[in-house]
C-alpha cells in the first residue's frame, strides 16, 4: 500500500469550513493517510525540520491541501516548504530524498471557478497559478500528478444554513475526487 501524506497548509482551521471538511472526510474514508495540520503543529511558524523531513521520506504520495490565499499557497505552507525542501535534501547534487514521489495539489478558492479564465474577473486560468509547484516538483525529481480544485467556497457566502450546507457538500465531493485520483496512483 502506498504511503499517503496530506499536508494541510491552512493557517487557521478553526475558522475553516472547506479545508476542515475535506480533511475530516479524508480522515474518515482514508484512515491510512497521514494528515498533518500545520496550523496546530506550528502556530508560531517554527517548523520542526527533521520531523517534517521524516514524514516526507516515509511518503510515496504527497498531497498539499490548502485554500488559495492571494492566488498562491498560504504563508504557513510556503514556510513549511522553504524550511523542509532544503538543498542537499530535496535538490542539489546530493539531494534526492523526494525523487520519484508523487505530488498532488488539492486546493479551494473563494471565487467561483468561472472567474478563473482569461476573459473572467481574474484574467487567468487556475492552472496559470501553479507553475511554482510544477517547477519545484521538477527540481526535486518528483512526479507531478495534477490537482483537485473547488471554487466558490467564500466566507461571504456562508450566510444561511442552506448555503453552509452547500459548501460542506462541495467540500465532501472535493475529498471524493481527491480519493478517486489517489486510487489511480
Ligand atoms: C487572506 C486570504 C486571501 C484570499 N485570497 C484569495 C484569492 O486570491 N483568490 C480566491 O479565489 N479566494 C481567496 N480567498 C478565499 C479563500 O480561498 C477561501 O475562503 C477558502 O478557500 C475557503 O476555505 P476554508 O473554508 O477552508 O477557509 C482568500 C481568503 C483569505 C482569508
PDB file of C-alpha atoms and ligand atoms in Angstrom:
ATOM      1  CA  UNK A   1       0.000   0.000   0.000  1.00  0.00           C
ATOM      2  CA  UNK A   2       1.247   3.476  -0.842  1.00  0.00           C
ATOM      3  CA  UNK A   3       2.058   5.861   1.995  1.00  0.00           C
ATOM      4  CA  UNK A   4      -0.075   8.966   1.578  1.00  0.00           C
ATOM      5  CA  UNK A   5       0.966  12.173   3.313  1.00  0.00           C
ATOM      6  CA  UNK A   6      -1.510  15.059   3.391  1.00  0.00           C
ATOM      7  CA  UNK A   7      -0.051  18.412   4.398  1.00  0.00           C
ATOM      8  CA  UNK A   8      -2.716  20.898   5.415  1.00  0.00           C
ATOM      9  CA  UNK A   9      -1.441  24.428   4.850  1.00  0.00           C
ATOM     10  CA  UNK A  10      -4.467  26.331   6.156  1.00  0.00           C
ATOM     11  CA  UNK A  11      -3.287  28.999   8.612  1.00  0.00           C
ATOM     12  CA  UNK A  12      -6.291  28.554  10.946  1.00  0.00           C
ATOM     13  CA  UNK A  13      -8.535  25.524  10.571  1.00  0.00           C
ATOM     14  CA  UNK A  14     -10.699  26.727  13.480  1.00  0.00           C
ATOM     15  CA  UNK A  15     -12.304  29.230  11.099  1.00  0.00           C
ATOM     16  CA  UNK A  16     -12.299  26.919   8.081  1.00  0.00           C
ATOM     17  CA  UNK A  17     -15.269  25.161   6.571  1.00  0.00           C
ATOM     18  CA  UNK A  18     -13.960  23.802   3.254  1.00  0.00           C
ATOM     19  CA  UNK A  19     -10.490  22.577   4.179  1.00  0.00           C
ATOM     20  CA  UNK A  20     -11.722  21.356   7.560  1.00  0.00           C
ATOM     21  CA  UNK A  21     -14.454  19.294   5.852  1.00  0.00           C
ATOM     22  CA  UNK A  22     -12.035  17.927   3.241  1.00  0.00           C
ATOM     23  CA  UNK A  23      -9.579  16.827   5.925  1.00  0.00           C
ATOM     24  CA  UNK A  24     -12.295  15.274   8.095  1.00  0.00           C
ATOM     25  CA  UNK A  25     -13.694  13.391   5.090  1.00  0.00           C
ATOM     26  CA  UNK A  26     -10.234  12.064   4.245  1.00  0.00           C
ATOM     27  CA  UNK A  27      -9.682  11.015   7.856  1.00  0.00           C
ATOM     28  CA  UNK A  28     -12.927   9.067   7.762  1.00  0.00           C
ATOM     29  CA  UNK A  29     -12.584   7.465   4.342  1.00  0.00           C
ATOM     30  CA  UNK A  30      -8.804   7.191   4.057  1.00  0.00           C
ATOM     31  CA  UNK A  31      -7.665   6.364   7.591  1.00  0.00           C
ATOM     32  CA  UNK A  32      -4.324   5.024   6.375  1.00  0.00           C
ATOM     33  CA  UNK A  33      -3.257   8.505   5.220  1.00  0.00           C
ATOM     34  CA  UNK A  34      -1.064  10.578   7.491  1.00  0.00           C
ATOM     35  CA  UNK A  35      -2.651  14.017   7.848  1.00  0.00           C
ATOM     36  CA  UNK A  36      -0.505  16.881   9.084  1.00  0.00           C
ATOM     37  CA  UNK A  37      -2.254  20.039  10.259  1.00  0.00           C
ATOM     38  CA  UNK A  38       0.461  22.662  10.110  1.00  0.00           C
ATOM     39  CA  UNK A  39      -1.642  25.292  11.914  1.00  0.00           C
ATOM     40  CA  UNK A  40      -1.951  23.229  15.090  1.00  0.00           C
ATOM     41  CA  UNK A  41       1.631  21.921  14.956  1.00  0.00           C
ATOM     42  CA  UNK A  42       3.262  25.233  14.125  1.00  0.00           C
ATOM     43  CA  UNK A  43       1.130  28.217  15.202  1.00  0.00           C
ATOM     44  CA  UNK A  44       4.440  30.077  15.673  1.00  0.00           C
ATOM     45  CA  UNK A  45       5.696  29.094  12.183  1.00  0.00           C
ATOM     46  CA  UNK A  46       8.703  27.367  13.750  1.00  0.00           C
ATOM     47  CA  UNK A  47       8.865  24.220  11.658  1.00  0.00           C
ATOM     48  CA  UNK A  48      10.488  21.089  13.111  1.00  0.00           C
ATOM     49  CA  UNK A  49      12.572  20.380  10.016  1.00  0.00           C
ATOM     50  CA  UNK A  50      13.879  16.856  10.871  1.00  0.00           C
ATOM     51  CA  UNK A  51      10.353  15.747  11.872  1.00  0.00           C
ATOM     52  CA  UNK A  52       8.826  17.074   8.644  1.00  0.00           C
ATOM     53  CA  UNK A  53      11.596  15.621   6.510  1.00  0.00           C
ATOM     54  CA  UNK A  54      10.993  12.219   8.152  1.00  0.00           C
ATOM     55  CA  UNK A  55       7.339  12.382   7.104  1.00  0.00           C
ATOM     56  CA  UNK A  56       8.382  13.240   3.553  1.00  0.00           C
ATOM     57  CA  UNK A  57      10.840  10.346   3.440  1.00  0.00           C
ATOM     58  CA  UNK A  58       8.081   7.985   4.662  1.00  0.00           C
ATOM     59  CA  UNK A  59       5.640   9.095   1.984  1.00  0.00           C
ATOM     60  CA  UNK A  60       5.082   7.787  -1.531  1.00  0.00           C
ATOM     61  CA  UNK A  61       2.420  10.378  -2.360  1.00  0.00           C
ATOM     62  CA  UNK A  62       2.348  13.933  -1.033  1.00  0.00           C
ATOM     63  CA  UNK A  63      -0.898  15.919  -1.123  1.00  0.00           C
ATOM     64  CA  UNK A  64      -0.686  19.641  -0.456  1.00  0.00           C
ATOM     65  CA  UNK A  65      -4.116  20.681   0.850  1.00  0.00           C
ATOM     66  CA  UNK A  66      -4.737  24.429   1.105  1.00  0.00           C
ATOM     67  CA  UNK A  67      -7.026  27.366   0.453  1.00  0.00           C
ATOM     68  CA  UNK A  68      -5.863  29.809  -2.211  1.00  0.00           C
ATOM     69  CA  UNK A  69      -4.662  32.964  -0.449  1.00  0.00           C
ATOM     70  CA  UNK A  70      -3.719  35.801  -2.784  1.00  0.00           C
ATOM     71  CA  UNK A  71      -3.501  33.487  -5.774  1.00  0.00           C
ATOM     72  CA  UNK A  72      -0.977  31.293  -4.038  1.00  0.00           C
ATOM     73  CA  UNK A  73      -0.498  28.965  -1.088  1.00  0.00           C
ATOM     74  CA  UNK A  74      -0.935  30.321   2.456  1.00  0.00           C
ATOM     75  CA  UNK A  75       2.187  31.663   4.173  1.00  0.00           C
ATOM     76  CA  UNK A  76       2.360  28.685   6.541  1.00  0.00           C
ATOM     77  CA  UNK A  77       2.581  26.191   3.693  1.00  0.00           C
ATOM     78  CA  UNK A  78       5.185  28.325   1.936  1.00  0.00           C
ATOM     79  CA  UNK A  79       7.173  28.422   5.185  1.00  0.00           C
ATOM     80  CA  UNK A  80       6.922  24.647   5.583  1.00  0.00           C
ATOM     81  CA  UNK A  81       8.234  24.187   2.053  1.00  0.00           C
ATOM     82  CA  UNK A  82      11.004  26.766   2.448  1.00  0.00           C
ATOM     83  CA  UNK A  83      12.211  25.012   5.581  1.00  0.00           C
ATOM     84  CA  UNK A  84      11.837  21.339   4.662  1.00  0.00           C
ATOM     85  CA  UNK A  85      12.804  21.383   0.974  1.00  0.00           C
ATOM     86  CA  UNK A  86      16.465  22.074   1.668  1.00  0.00           C
ATOM     87  CA  UNK A  87      19.451  21.890  -0.636  1.00  0.00           C
ATOM     88  CA  UNK A  88      21.063  18.503  -0.081  1.00  0.00           C
ATOM     89  CA  UNK A  89      17.730  17.000   0.997  1.00  0.00           C
ATOM     90  CA  UNK A  90      15.272  17.639  -1.779  1.00  0.00           C
ATOM     91  CA  UNK A  91      17.516  19.030  -4.504  1.00  0.00           C
ATOM     92  CA  UNK A  92      21.129  19.758  -5.344  1.00  0.00           C
ATOM     93  CA  UNK A  93      23.768  17.263  -6.418  1.00  0.00           C
ATOM     94  CA  UNK A  94      23.253  15.117  -3.278  1.00  0.00           C
ATOM     95  CA  UNK A  95      19.608  15.932  -2.554  1.00  0.00           C
ATOM     96  CA  UNK A  96      17.362  13.207  -3.875  1.00  0.00           C
ATOM     97  CA  UNK A  97      15.106  12.332  -0.938  1.00  0.00           C
ATOM     98  CA  UNK A  98      11.949  13.322  -2.821  1.00  0.00           C
ATOM     99  CA  UNK A  99      12.914  11.610  -6.062  1.00  0.00           C
ATOM    100  CA  UNK A 100      10.062   9.571  -7.551  1.00  0.00           C
ATOM    101  CA  UNK A 101       7.477  10.689  -5.000  1.00  0.00           C
ATOM    102  CA  UNK A 102       4.158  11.775  -6.420  1.00  0.00           C
ATOM    103  CA  UNK A 103       2.802  15.254  -5.788  1.00  0.00           C
ATOM    104  CA  UNK A 104      -0.863  16.274  -5.850  1.00  0.00           C
ATOM    105  CA  UNK A 105      -2.217  19.766  -5.236  1.00  0.00           C
ATOM    106  CA  UNK A 106      -5.637  19.971  -3.594  1.00  0.00           C
ATOM    107  CA  UNK A 107      -6.967  23.458  -3.103  1.00  0.00           C
ATOM    108  CA  UNK A 108     -10.038  25.642  -2.707  1.00  0.00           C
ATOM    109  CA  UNK A 109     -10.846  29.224  -3.632  1.00  0.00           C
ATOM    110  CA  UNK A 110     -13.384  31.808  -2.600  1.00  0.00           C
ATOM    111  CA  UNK A 111     -14.068  32.982  -6.151  1.00  0.00           C
ATOM    112  CA  UNK A 112     -16.128  30.604  -8.259  1.00  0.00           C
ATOM    113  CA  UNK A 113     -14.422  28.517 -10.937  1.00  0.00           C
ATOM    114  CA  UNK A 114     -15.833  30.547 -13.844  1.00  0.00           C
ATOM    115  CA  UNK A 115     -13.973  33.677 -12.698  1.00  0.00           C
ATOM    116  CA  UNK A 116     -10.696  31.883 -13.313  1.00  0.00           C
ATOM    117  CA  UNK A 117     -10.453  32.331 -17.076  1.00  0.00           C
ATOM    118  CA  UNK A 118      -8.692  34.683 -19.497  1.00  0.00           C
ATOM    119  CA  UNK A 119     -11.931  36.585 -20.067  1.00  0.00           C
ATOM    120  CA  UNK A 120     -13.169  36.312 -16.491  1.00  0.00           C
ATOM    121  CA  UNK A 121     -12.626  38.549 -13.468  1.00  0.00           C
ATOM    122  CA  UNK A 122      -9.239  37.036 -12.584  1.00  0.00           C
ATOM    123  CA  UNK A 123      -7.823  37.199 -16.117  1.00  0.00           C
ATOM    124  CA  UNK A 124      -6.043  33.863 -15.700  1.00  0.00           C
ATOM    125  CA  UNK A 125      -6.911  30.180 -15.688  1.00  0.00           C
ATOM    126  CA  UNK A 126      -6.489  28.459 -12.327  1.00  0.00           C
ATOM    127  CA  UNK A 127      -3.664  26.388 -13.856  1.00  0.00           C
ATOM    128  CA  UNK A 128      -1.762  29.622 -14.583  1.00  0.00           C
ATOM    129  CA  UNK A 129      -1.106  29.991 -10.855  1.00  0.00           C
ATOM    130  CA  UNK A 130       0.588  26.619 -10.461  1.00  0.00           C
ATOM    131  CA  UNK A 131       3.997  26.859 -12.252  1.00  0.00           C
ATOM    132  CA  UNK A 132       5.942  27.325  -8.983  1.00  0.00           C
ATOM    133  CA  UNK A 133       4.630  23.983  -7.700  1.00  0.00           C
ATOM    134  CA  UNK A 134       5.326  22.267 -11.005  1.00  0.00           C
ATOM    135  CA  UNK A 135       8.866  23.693 -11.174  1.00  0.00           C
ATOM    136  CA  UNK A 136       9.537  22.691  -7.557  1.00  0.00           C
ATOM    137  CA  UNK A 137       8.318  19.198  -8.329  1.00  0.00           C
ATOM    138  CA  UNK A 138      10.594  19.019 -11.358  1.00  0.00           C
ATOM    139  CA  UNK A 139      13.650  20.343  -9.500  1.00  0.00           C
ATOM    140  CA  UNK A 140      13.093  17.775  -6.740  1.00  0.00           C
ATOM    141  CA  UNK A 141      12.594  14.944  -9.272  1.00  0.00           C
ATOM    142  CA  UNK A 142       9.048  14.391  -8.079  1.00  0.00           C
ATOM    143  CA  UNK A 143       6.185  13.305 -10.296  1.00  0.00           C
ATOM    144  CA  UNK A 144       3.507  15.974 -10.521  1.00  0.00           C
ATOM    145  CA  UNK A 145       0.148  14.225 -10.726  1.00  0.00           C
ATOM    146  CA  UNK A 146      -2.117  17.244 -11.168  1.00  0.00           C
ATOM    147  CA  UNK A 147      -4.629  18.985  -8.985  1.00  0.00           C
ATOM    148  CA  UNK A 148      -8.091  18.789  -7.481  1.00  0.00           C
ATOM    149  CA  UNK A 149      -9.772  22.173  -7.248  1.00  0.00           C
ATOM    150  CA  UNK A 150     -13.070  23.553  -5.984  1.00  0.00           C
ATOM    151  CA  UNK A 151     -14.070  27.215  -6.204  1.00  0.00           C
ATOM    152  CA  UNK A 152     -17.000  29.193  -4.840  1.00  0.00           C
ATOM    153  CA  UNK A 153     -16.191  28.493  -1.183  1.00  0.00           C
ATOM    154  CA  UNK A 154     -16.054  32.047   0.093  1.00  0.00           C
ATOM    155  CA  UNK A 155     -16.638  33.129   3.688  1.00  0.00           C
ATOM    156  CA  UNK A 156     -19.044  35.794   2.383  1.00  0.00           C
ATOM    157  CA  UNK A 157     -21.454  33.143   1.139  1.00  0.00           C
ATOM    158  CA  UNK A 158     -21.920  31.363   4.467  1.00  0.00           C
ATOM    159  CA  UNK A 159     -24.864  33.472   5.500  1.00  0.00           C
ATOM    160  CA  UNK A 160     -27.619  30.821   5.758  1.00  0.00           C
ATOM    161  CA  UNK A 161     -27.669  27.177   6.899  1.00  0.00           C
ATOM    162  CA  UNK A 162     -28.542  26.160   3.301  1.00  0.00           C
ATOM    163  CA  UNK A 163     -25.521  27.969   1.850  1.00  0.00           C
ATOM    164  CA  UNK A 164     -23.279  26.462   4.522  1.00  0.00           C
ATOM    165  CA  UNK A 165     -24.655  23.007   3.727  1.00  0.00           C
ATOM    166  CA  UNK A 166     -23.936  23.557   0.034  1.00  0.00           C
ATOM    167  CA  UNK A 167     -20.311  24.399   0.809  1.00  0.00           C
ATOM    168  CA  UNK A 168     -19.960  21.357   3.060  1.00  0.00           C
ATOM    169  CA  UNK A 169     -21.364  19.181   0.277  1.00  0.00           C
ATOM    170  CA  UNK A 170     -18.968  20.670  -2.290  1.00  0.00           C
ATOM    171  CA  UNK A 171     -16.065  20.065   0.076  1.00  0.00           C
ATOM    172  CA  UNK A 172     -17.054  16.430   0.603  1.00  0.00           C
ATOM    173  CA  UNK A 173     -17.267  15.970  -3.166  1.00  0.00           C
ATOM    174  CA  UNK A 174     -13.817  17.543  -3.425  1.00  0.00           C
ATOM    175  CA  UNK A 175     -12.459  14.934  -0.994  1.00  0.00           C
ATOM    176  CA  UNK A 176     -14.124  12.173  -3.047  1.00  0.00           C
ATOM    177  CA  UNK A 177     -12.488  13.443  -6.239  1.00  0.00           C
ATOM    178  CA  UNK A 178      -9.142  13.532  -4.477  1.00  0.00           C
ATOM    179  CA  UNK A 179      -9.596   9.929  -3.344  1.00  0.00           C
ATOM    180  CA  UNK A 180     -10.511   8.903  -6.899  1.00  0.00           C
ATOM    181  CA  UNK A 181      -7.242  10.402  -8.130  1.00  0.00           C
ATOM    182  CA  UNK A 182      -5.283   8.713  -5.340  1.00  0.00           C
ATOM    183  CA  UNK A 183      -6.767   5.340  -6.340  1.00  0.00           C
ATOM    184  CA  UNK A 184      -5.251   5.680  -9.819  1.00  0.00           C
ATOM    185  CA  UNK A 185      -1.704   6.093  -8.479  1.00  0.00           C
TER     186      UNK A 185
HETATM  187  C1  LIG B   1      -6.056  36.087   3.233  1.00  0.00           C
HETATM  188  C2  LIG B   1      -6.992  35.497   2.215  1.00  0.00           C
HETATM  189  C3  LIG B   1      -6.693  35.574   0.880  1.00  0.00           C
HETATM  190  C4  LIG B   1      -7.533  35.010  -0.075  1.00  0.00           C
HETATM  191  N1  LIG B   1      -7.189  35.089  -1.400  1.00  0.00           N
HETATM  192  C5  LIG B   1      -7.999  34.518  -2.335  1.00  0.00           C
HETATM  193  C6  LIG B   1      -7.645  34.575  -3.714  1.00  0.00           C
HETATM  194  O1  LIG B   1      -6.599  35.081  -4.108  1.00  0.00           O
HETATM  195  N2  LIG B   1      -8.497  34.024  -4.612  1.00  0.00           N
HETATM  196  C7  LIG B   1      -9.681  33.422  -4.229  1.00  0.00           C
HETATM  197  O2  LIG B   1     -10.413  32.943  -5.092  1.00  0.00           O
HETATM  198  N3  LIG B   1     -10.009  33.332  -2.915  1.00  0.00           N
HETATM  199  C8  LIG B   1      -9.204  33.860  -1.968  1.00  0.00           C
HETATM  200  N4  LIG B   1      -9.515  33.766  -0.637  1.00  0.00           N
HETATM  201  C9  LIG B   1     -10.682  32.951  -0.244  1.00  0.00           C
HETATM  202  C10 LIG B   1     -10.239  31.560   0.236  1.00  0.00           C
HETATM  203  O3  LIG B   1      -9.574  30.856  -0.787  1.00  0.00           O
HETATM  204  C11 LIG B   1     -11.459  30.761   0.692  1.00  0.00           C
HETATM  205  O4  LIG B   1     -12.048  31.467   1.741  1.00  0.00           O
HETATM  206  C12 LIG B   1     -11.046  29.364   1.135  1.00  0.00           C
HETATM  207  O5  LIG B   1     -10.679  28.590   0.033  1.00  0.00           O
HETATM  208  C13 LIG B   1     -12.156  28.671   1.893  1.00  0.00           C
HETATM  209  O6  LIG B   1     -11.628  27.575   2.573  1.00  0.00           O
HETATM  210  P1  LIG B   1     -11.793  27.365   4.150  1.00  0.00           P
HETATM  211  O7  LIG B   1     -13.240  27.318   4.460  1.00  0.00           O
HETATM  212  O8  LIG B   1     -11.080  26.092   4.406  1.00  0.00           O
HETATM  213  O9  LIG B   1     -11.104  28.523   4.839  1.00  0.00           O
HETATM  214  C14 LIG B   1      -8.712  34.340   0.329  1.00  0.00           C
HETATM  215  C15 LIG B   1      -9.038  34.269   1.694  1.00  0.00           C
HETATM  216  C16 LIG B   1      -8.184  34.838   2.636  1.00  0.00           C
HETATM  217  C17 LIG B   1      -8.533  34.724   4.093  1.00  0.00           C
END
